[in-house]
mmCIF file of C-alpha atoms in Angstrom:
data_model
loop_
_atom_site.group_PDB
_atom_site.id
_atom_site.type_symbol
_atom_site.label_atom_id
_atom_site.label_comp_id
_atom_site.label_asym_id
_atom_site.label_seq_id
_atom_site.Cartn_x
_atom_site.Cartn_y
_atom_site.Cartn_z
ATOM 1 C CA UNK A 28 224.128 64.191 71.126
ATOM 2 C CA UNK A 29 225.845 62.989 67.925
ATOM 3 C CA UNK A 30 228.778 65.354 68.529
ATOM 4 C CA UNK A 31 228.955 64.308 72.199
ATOM 5 C CA UNK A 32 229.057 60.588 71.340
ATOM 6 C CA UNK A 33 231.828 60.972 68.746
ATOM 7 C CA UNK A 34 233.841 63.309 71.001
ATOM 8 C CA UNK A 35 233.570 60.746 73.808
ATOM 9 C CA UNK A 36 234.986 58.091 71.442
ATOM 10 C CA UNK A 37 237.840 60.490 70.587
ATOM 11 C CA UNK A 38 238.494 61.126 74.269
ATOM 12 C CA UNK A 39 238.675 57.378 74.866
ATOM 13 C CA UNK A 40 241.215 57.014 72.039
ATOM 14 C CA UNK A 41 243.327 59.821 73.563
ATOM 15 C CA UNK A 42 243.236 58.192 77.026
ATOM 16 C CA UNK A 43 244.151 54.723 75.741
ATOM 17 C CA UNK A 44 246.920 56.037 73.477
ATOM 18 C CA UNK A 45 249.009 58.633 75.365
ATOM 19 C CA UNK A 46 251.769 60.555 73.479
ATOM 20 C CA UNK A 47 254.484 58.041 74.399
ATOM 21 C CA UNK A 48 252.260 55.062 73.624
ATOM 22 C CA UNK A 49 251.206 56.662 70.334
ATOM 23 C CA UNK A 50 254.833 56.949 69.216
ATOM 24 C CA UNK A 51 255.685 53.387 70.226
ATOM 25 C CA UNK A 52 252.582 51.983 68.561
ATOM 26 C CA UNK A 53 252.905 54.043 65.344
ATOM 27 C CA UNK A 54 256.481 52.839 64.733
ATOM 28 C CA UNK A 55 255.844 49.165 65.490
ATOM 29 C CA UNK A 56 255.683 46.473 62.823
ATOM 30 C CA UNK A 57 252.533 44.951 64.347
ATOM 31 C CA UNK A 58 250.620 48.255 64.212
ATOM 32 C CA UNK A 59 251.537 48.997 60.592
ATOM 33 C CA UNK A 60 250.627 45.458 59.519
ATOM 34 C CA UNK A 61 247.369 45.698 61.468
ATOM 35 C CA UNK A 62 246.483 49.000 59.776
ATOM 36 C CA UNK A 63 247.394 47.502 56.386
ATOM 37 C CA UNK A 64 244.962 44.648 57.066
ATOM 38 C CA UNK A 65 242.203 46.972 58.310
ATOM 39 C CA UNK A 66 242.510 49.331 55.328
ATOM 40 C CA UNK A 67 242.516 46.408 52.881
ATOM 41 C CA UNK A 68 239.435 44.987 54.614
ATOM 42 C CA UNK A 69 237.535 48.286 54.454
ATOM 43 C CA UNK A 70 238.750 48.975 50.908
ATOM 44 C CA UNK A 71 237.522 45.616 49.604
ATOM 45 C CA UNK A 72 234.259 46.155 51.512
ATOM 46 C CA UNK A 73 233.756 49.565 49.868
ATOM 47 C CA UNK A 74 234.338 47.964 46.458
ATOM 48 C CA UNK A 75 231.228 45.878 47.180
ATOM 49 C CA UNK A 76 232.666 42.445 48.046
ATOM 50 C CA UNK A 77 230.847 42.422 51.417
ATOM 51 C CA UNK A 78 229.356 44.824 53.963
ATOM 52 C CA UNK A 79 230.756 45.411 57.441
ATOM 53 C CA UNK A 80 228.026 46.034 60.015
ATOM 54 C CA UNK A 81 227.704 45.910 63.776
ATOM 55 C CA UNK A 82 225.319 43.288 65.230
ATOM 56 C CA UNK A 83 221.674 44.122 64.440
ATOM 57 C CA UNK A 84 220.731 43.392 68.062
ATOM 58 C CA UNK A 85 222.712 46.472 69.171
ATOM 59 C CA UNK A 86 220.663 48.880 67.079
ATOM 60 C CA UNK A 87 217.398 47.040 67.928
ATOM 61 C CA UNK A 88 217.958 47.370 71.693
ATOM 62 C CA UNK A 89 218.947 51.032 71.386
ATOM 63 C CA UNK A 90 215.997 51.752 69.087
ATOM 64 C CA UNK A 91 213.557 50.608 71.793
ATOM 65 C CA UNK A 92 214.914 53.324 74.100
ATOM 66 C CA UNK A 93 214.814 56.033 71.424
ATOM 67 C CA UNK A 94 211.849 58.416 71.537
ATOM 68 C CA UNK A 95 211.347 62.134 71.181
ATOM 69 C CA UNK A 96 209.558 62.581 74.512
ATOM 70 C CA UNK A 97 212.727 63.061 76.563
ATOM 71 C CA UNK A 98 216.324 64.192 76.278
ATOM 72 C CA UNK A 99 217.407 60.638 77.071
ATOM 73 C CA UNK A 100 215.328 59.343 74.171
ATOM 74 C CA UNK A 101 216.885 61.846 71.782
ATOM 75 C CA UNK A 102 220.361 60.801 72.976
ATOM 76 C CA UNK A 103 219.564 57.134 72.257
ATOM 77 C CA UNK A 104 218.223 58.155 68.848
ATOM 78 C CA UNK A 105 221.625 59.698 68.111
ATOM 79 C CA UNK A 106 223.328 56.552 69.406
ATOM 80 C CA UNK A 107 221.189 54.437 67.034
ATOM 81 C CA UNK A 108 222.368 56.651 64.153
ATOM 82 C CA UNK A 109 226.036 56.151 65.145
ATOM 83 C CA UNK A 110 225.602 52.349 65.346
ATOM 84 C CA UNK A 111 223.507 51.959 62.178
ATOM 85 C CA UNK A 112 225.788 54.234 60.125
ATOM 86 C CA UNK A 113 228.903 52.287 61.186
ATOM 87 C CA UNK A 114 229.109 50.460 57.831
ATOM 88 C CA UNK A 115 229.271 53.841 56.047
ATOM 89 C CA UNK A 116 231.528 55.662 58.511
ATOM 90 C CA UNK A 117 233.883 52.844 59.586
ATOM 91 C CA UNK A 118 236.406 53.498 56.805
ATOM 92 C CA UNK A 119 236.659 57.172 57.795
ATOM 93 C CA UNK A 120 236.788 56.428 61.530
ATOM 94 C CA UNK A 121 239.598 53.888 61.061
ATOM 95 C CA UNK A 122 241.561 56.419 58.979
ATOM 96 C CA UNK A 123 241.038 59.081 61.656
ATOM 97 C CA UNK A 124 242.206 56.804 64.494
ATOM 98 C CA UNK A 125 245.326 55.860 62.527
ATOM 99 C CA UNK A 126 246.083 59.544 61.826
ATOM 100 C CA UNK A 127 245.639 60.405 65.527
ATOM 101 C CA UNK A 128 248.035 57.657 66.619
ATOM 102 C CA UNK A 129 250.615 58.550 63.955
ATOM 103 C CA UNK A 130 250.509 62.271 64.888
ATOM 104 C CA UNK A 131 251.191 61.551 68.583
ATOM 105 C CA UNK A 132 248.959 64.469 69.654
ATOM 106 C CA UNK A 133 247.290 63.752 73.009
ATOM 107 C CA UNK A 134 244.326 66.018 72.125
ATOM 108 C CA UNK A 135 244.097 64.685 68.571
ATOM 109 C CA UNK A 136 241.384 62.185 69.444
ATOM 110 C CA UNK A 137 239.077 64.757 71.021
ATOM 111 C CA UNK A 138 239.590 67.383 68.296
ATOM 112 C CA UNK A 139 239.461 64.860 65.445
ATOM 113 C CA UNK A 140 236.290 63.103 66.575
ATOM 114 C CA UNK A 141 234.644 66.399 67.540
ATOM 115 C CA UNK A 142 235.139 67.562 63.945
ATOM 116 C CA UNK A 143 233.889 64.232 62.606
ATOM 117 C CA UNK A 144 230.792 64.347 64.823
ATOM 118 C CA UNK A 145 230.146 67.965 63.838
ATOM 119 C CA UNK A 146 230.264 67.033 60.139
ATOM 120 C CA UNK A 147 227.774 64.185 60.724
ATOM 121 C CA UNK A 148 225.432 66.322 62.871
ATOM 122 C CA UNK A 149 225.477 69.505 60.780
ATOM 123 C CA UNK A 150 223.118 68.286 58.007
ATOM 124 C CA UNK A 151 220.525 67.284 60.640
ATOM 125 C CA UNK A 152 220.751 70.676 62.353
ATOM 126 C CA UNK A 153 220.554 72.672 59.105
ATOM 127 C CA UNK A 154 217.611 70.691 57.691
ATOM 128 C CA UNK A 155 215.805 70.972 61.060
ATOM 129 C CA UNK A 156 216.141 74.772 60.886
ATOM 130 C CA UNK A 157 215.266 74.901 57.165
ATOM 131 C CA UNK A 158 212.987 71.906 56.358
ATOM 132 C CA UNK A 159 212.440 73.060 52.749
ATOM 133 C CA UNK A 160 216.081 72.145 52.003
ATOM 134 C CA UNK A 161 215.072 68.470 52.223
ATOM 135 C CA UNK A 162 213.381 68.850 48.828
ATOM 136 C CA UNK A 163 216.687 69.897 47.246
ATOM 137 C CA UNK A 164 218.920 67.201 48.743
ATOM 138 C CA UNK A 165 220.290 64.777 46.175
ATOM 139 C CA UNK A 166 218.371 61.498 46.136
ATOM 140 C CA UNK A 167 220.175 58.259 46.909
ATOM 141 C CA UNK A 168 221.111 56.172 43.909
ATOM 142 C CA UNK A 169 223.962 54.804 41.851
ATOM 143 C CA UNK A 170 226.129 57.888 42.421
ATOM 144 C CA UNK A 171 226.473 56.948 46.111
ATOM 145 C CA UNK A 172 227.944 53.581 45.172
ATOM 146 C CA UNK A 173 230.401 55.372 42.855
ATOM 147 C CA UNK A 174 231.541 57.434 45.877
ATOM 148 C CA UNK A 175 231.932 54.227 47.953
ATOM 149 C CA UNK A 176 233.954 52.468 45.242
ATOM 150 C CA UNK A 177 236.183 55.539 44.790
ATOM 151 C CA UNK A 178 236.863 55.586 48.539
ATOM 152 C CA UNK A 179 237.615 51.854 48.327
ATOM 153 C CA UNK A 180 240.404 52.443 45.805
ATOM 154 C CA UNK A 181 241.841 55.212 48.002
ATOM 155 C CA UNK A 182 241.703 52.965 51.111
ATOM 156 C CA UNK A 183 243.642 50.226 49.286
ATOM 157 C CA UNK A 184 246.216 52.809 48.147
ATOM 158 C CA UNK A 185 246.606 53.923 51.787
ATOM 159 C CA UNK A 186 246.970 50.282 52.852
ATOM 160 C CA UNK A 187 249.968 49.932 50.526
ATOM 161 C CA UNK A 188 251.602 52.910 52.280
ATOM 162 C CA UNK A 189 251.531 51.154 55.667
ATOM 163 C CA UNK A 190 252.800 47.877 54.200
ATOM 164 C CA UNK A 191 255.599 49.889 52.577
ATOM 165 C CA UNK A 192 256.526 51.345 55.995
ATOM 166 C CA UNK A 193 257.082 47.836 57.370
ATOM 167 C CA UNK A 194 258.979 46.738 54.254
ATOM 168 C CA UNK A 195 261.356 49.710 54.500
ATOM 169 C CA UNK A 196 261.869 49.260 58.243
ATOM 170 C CA UNK A 197 262.730 45.546 58.038
ATOM 171 C CA UNK A 198 264.343 45.507 54.556
ATOM 172 C CA UNK A 199 262.148 42.730 53.207
ATOM 173 C CA UNK A 200 262.521 43.974 49.630
ATOM 174 C CA UNK A 201 258.984 42.810 48.764
ATOM 175 C CA UNK A 202 257.347 46.206 48.335
ATOM 176 C CA UNK A 203 260.256 48.358 47.160
ATOM 177 C CA UNK A 204 259.754 51.789 45.616
ATOM 178 C CA UNK A 205 259.162 50.570 42.041
ATOM 179 C CA UNK A 206 256.609 47.948 43.069
ATOM 180 C CA UNK A 207 254.832 50.361 45.424
ATOM 181 C CA UNK A 208 254.605 53.072 42.764
ATOM 182 C CA UNK A 209 253.450 50.563 40.136
ATOM 183 C CA UNK A 210 250.580 49.465 42.391
ATOM 184 C CA UNK A 211 249.509 53.095 42.883
ATOM 185 C CA UNK A 212 249.676 53.744 39.113
ATOM 186 C CA UNK A 213 247.503 50.704 38.433
ATOM 187 C CA UNK A 214 245.020 51.568 41.221
ATOM 188 C CA UNK A 215 244.421 55.126 40.011
ATOM 189 C CA UNK A 216 244.346 54.046 36.353
ATOM 190 C CA UNK A 217 241.664 51.442 37.114
ATOM 191 C CA UNK A 218 239.783 54.044 39.196
ATOM 192 C CA UNK A 219 239.829 56.441 36.232
ATOM 193 C CA UNK A 220 238.559 53.701 33.898
ATOM 194 C CA UNK A 221 235.831 52.854 36.438
ATOM 195 C CA UNK A 222 234.728 56.489 36.654
ATOM 196 C CA UNK A 223 234.470 56.548 32.857
ATOM 197 C CA UNK A 224 231.888 53.759 33.183
ATOM 198 C CA UNK A 225 233.985 51.100 31.459
ATOM 199 C CA UNK A 226 234.084 48.827 34.547
ATOM 200 C CA UNK A 227 231.147 47.919 36.795
ATOM 201 C CA UNK A 228 230.911 46.296 40.208
ATOM 202 C CA UNK A 229 228.074 44.218 41.641
ATOM 203 C CA UNK A 230 226.136 47.140 43.195
ATOM 204 C CA UNK A 231 226.565 49.604 40.309
ATOM 205 C CA UNK A 232 223.626 50.999 38.360
ATOM 206 C CA UNK A 233 223.901 51.766 34.685
ATOM 207 C CA UNK A 234 224.865 55.240 33.521
ATOM 208 C CA UNK A 235 221.984 57.745 33.399
ATOM 209 C CA UNK A 236 220.037 58.183 30.148
ATOM 210 C CA UNK A 237 219.743 61.464 28.249
ATOM 211 C CA UNK A 238 216.644 62.748 26.433
ATOM 212 C CA UNK A 239 217.475 60.509 23.469
ATOM 213 C CA UNK A 240 217.594 57.365 25.618
ATOM 214 C CA UNK A 241 221.378 57.069 25.337
ATOM 215 C CA UNK A 242 223.721 56.450 28.280
ATOM 216 C CA UNK A 243 225.895 59.445 29.093
ATOM 217 C CA UNK A 244 228.706 60.442 31.448
ATOM 218 C CA UNK A 245 228.150 63.487 33.666
ATOM 219 C CA UNK A 246 230.690 66.291 33.386
ATOM 220 C CA UNK A 247 231.470 65.997 37.128
ATOM 221 C CA UNK A 248 232.248 62.294 36.837
ATOM 222 C CA UNK A 249 234.340 62.942 33.712
ATOM 223 C CA UNK A 250 236.490 65.492 35.561
ATOM 224 C CA UNK A 251 237.053 63.074 38.464
ATOM 225 C CA UNK A 252 238.060 60.381 35.966
ATOM 226 C CA UNK A 253 240.496 62.755 34.255
ATOM 227 C CA UNK A 254 241.947 63.744 37.651
ATOM 228 C CA UNK A 255 242.560 60.097 38.586
ATOM 229 C CA UNK A 256 244.097 59.234 35.196
ATOM 230 C CA UNK A 257 246.237 62.394 35.271
ATOM 231 C CA UNK A 258 247.551 61.479 38.727
ATOM 232 C CA UNK A 259 248.408 57.967 37.487
ATOM 233 C CA UNK A 260 250.230 59.421 34.464
ATOM 234 C CA UNK A 261 252.053 61.934 36.700
ATOM 235 C CA UNK A 262 253.519 59.048 38.737
ATOM 236 C CA UNK A 263 254.822 57.064 35.730
ATOM 237 C CA UNK A 264 258.147 59.007 35.343
ATOM 238 C CA UNK A 265 258.844 58.220 39.009
ATOM 239 C CA UNK A 266 259.553 54.615 37.997
ATOM 240 C CA UNK A 267 262.751 55.899 36.381
ATOM 241 C CA UNK A 268 263.657 58.252 39.208
#
């Protein structure tokens, strides 16, 4: 049911945006500015400034119809999941829709959303077949917020790309190559510093404690921080061509 719902959304996107329409929309100033605004909105939301959710009444009404006694009830249960998880999946869905429109592929919506739905549904299917795996799944905690914040930085970086498209097309000279690259260098430098635990946002927990009661940085997080800082350093020579 989860896969079916997401594939139906993808099919709707493909119907609304045909190949010709996709090309016209993807090259328009209005579309690129709209995507810039959407990505900035989701990026700031992922950083923890606010949370984007669908109306609670939607999930409440659907939840009343959800039960495990019928196929219809199971379908509505899946629909509740899609609605409730919107705040977590919206950034990815918006990115997917933009990619579909930019690619101009008429089947892109169906294939893209089928893959997205499959990725969402797979954990439920696997844990239903092997319930003991639930004991080994990582518990929710501060690390999930770190993932959200990291995605927020990436969303803002993507937003700059679409604003740059408009700037190049209309020769505004506001976001030229040097300015654009400088923003990316700063974004990924700040992300690296954040991953090192030197910056905290409102929803962040403290770093975990070791056996001696001291805060420590996990090796995984350290490698992600080094990757982000290395990428920022790699871009610096580009400022001089």
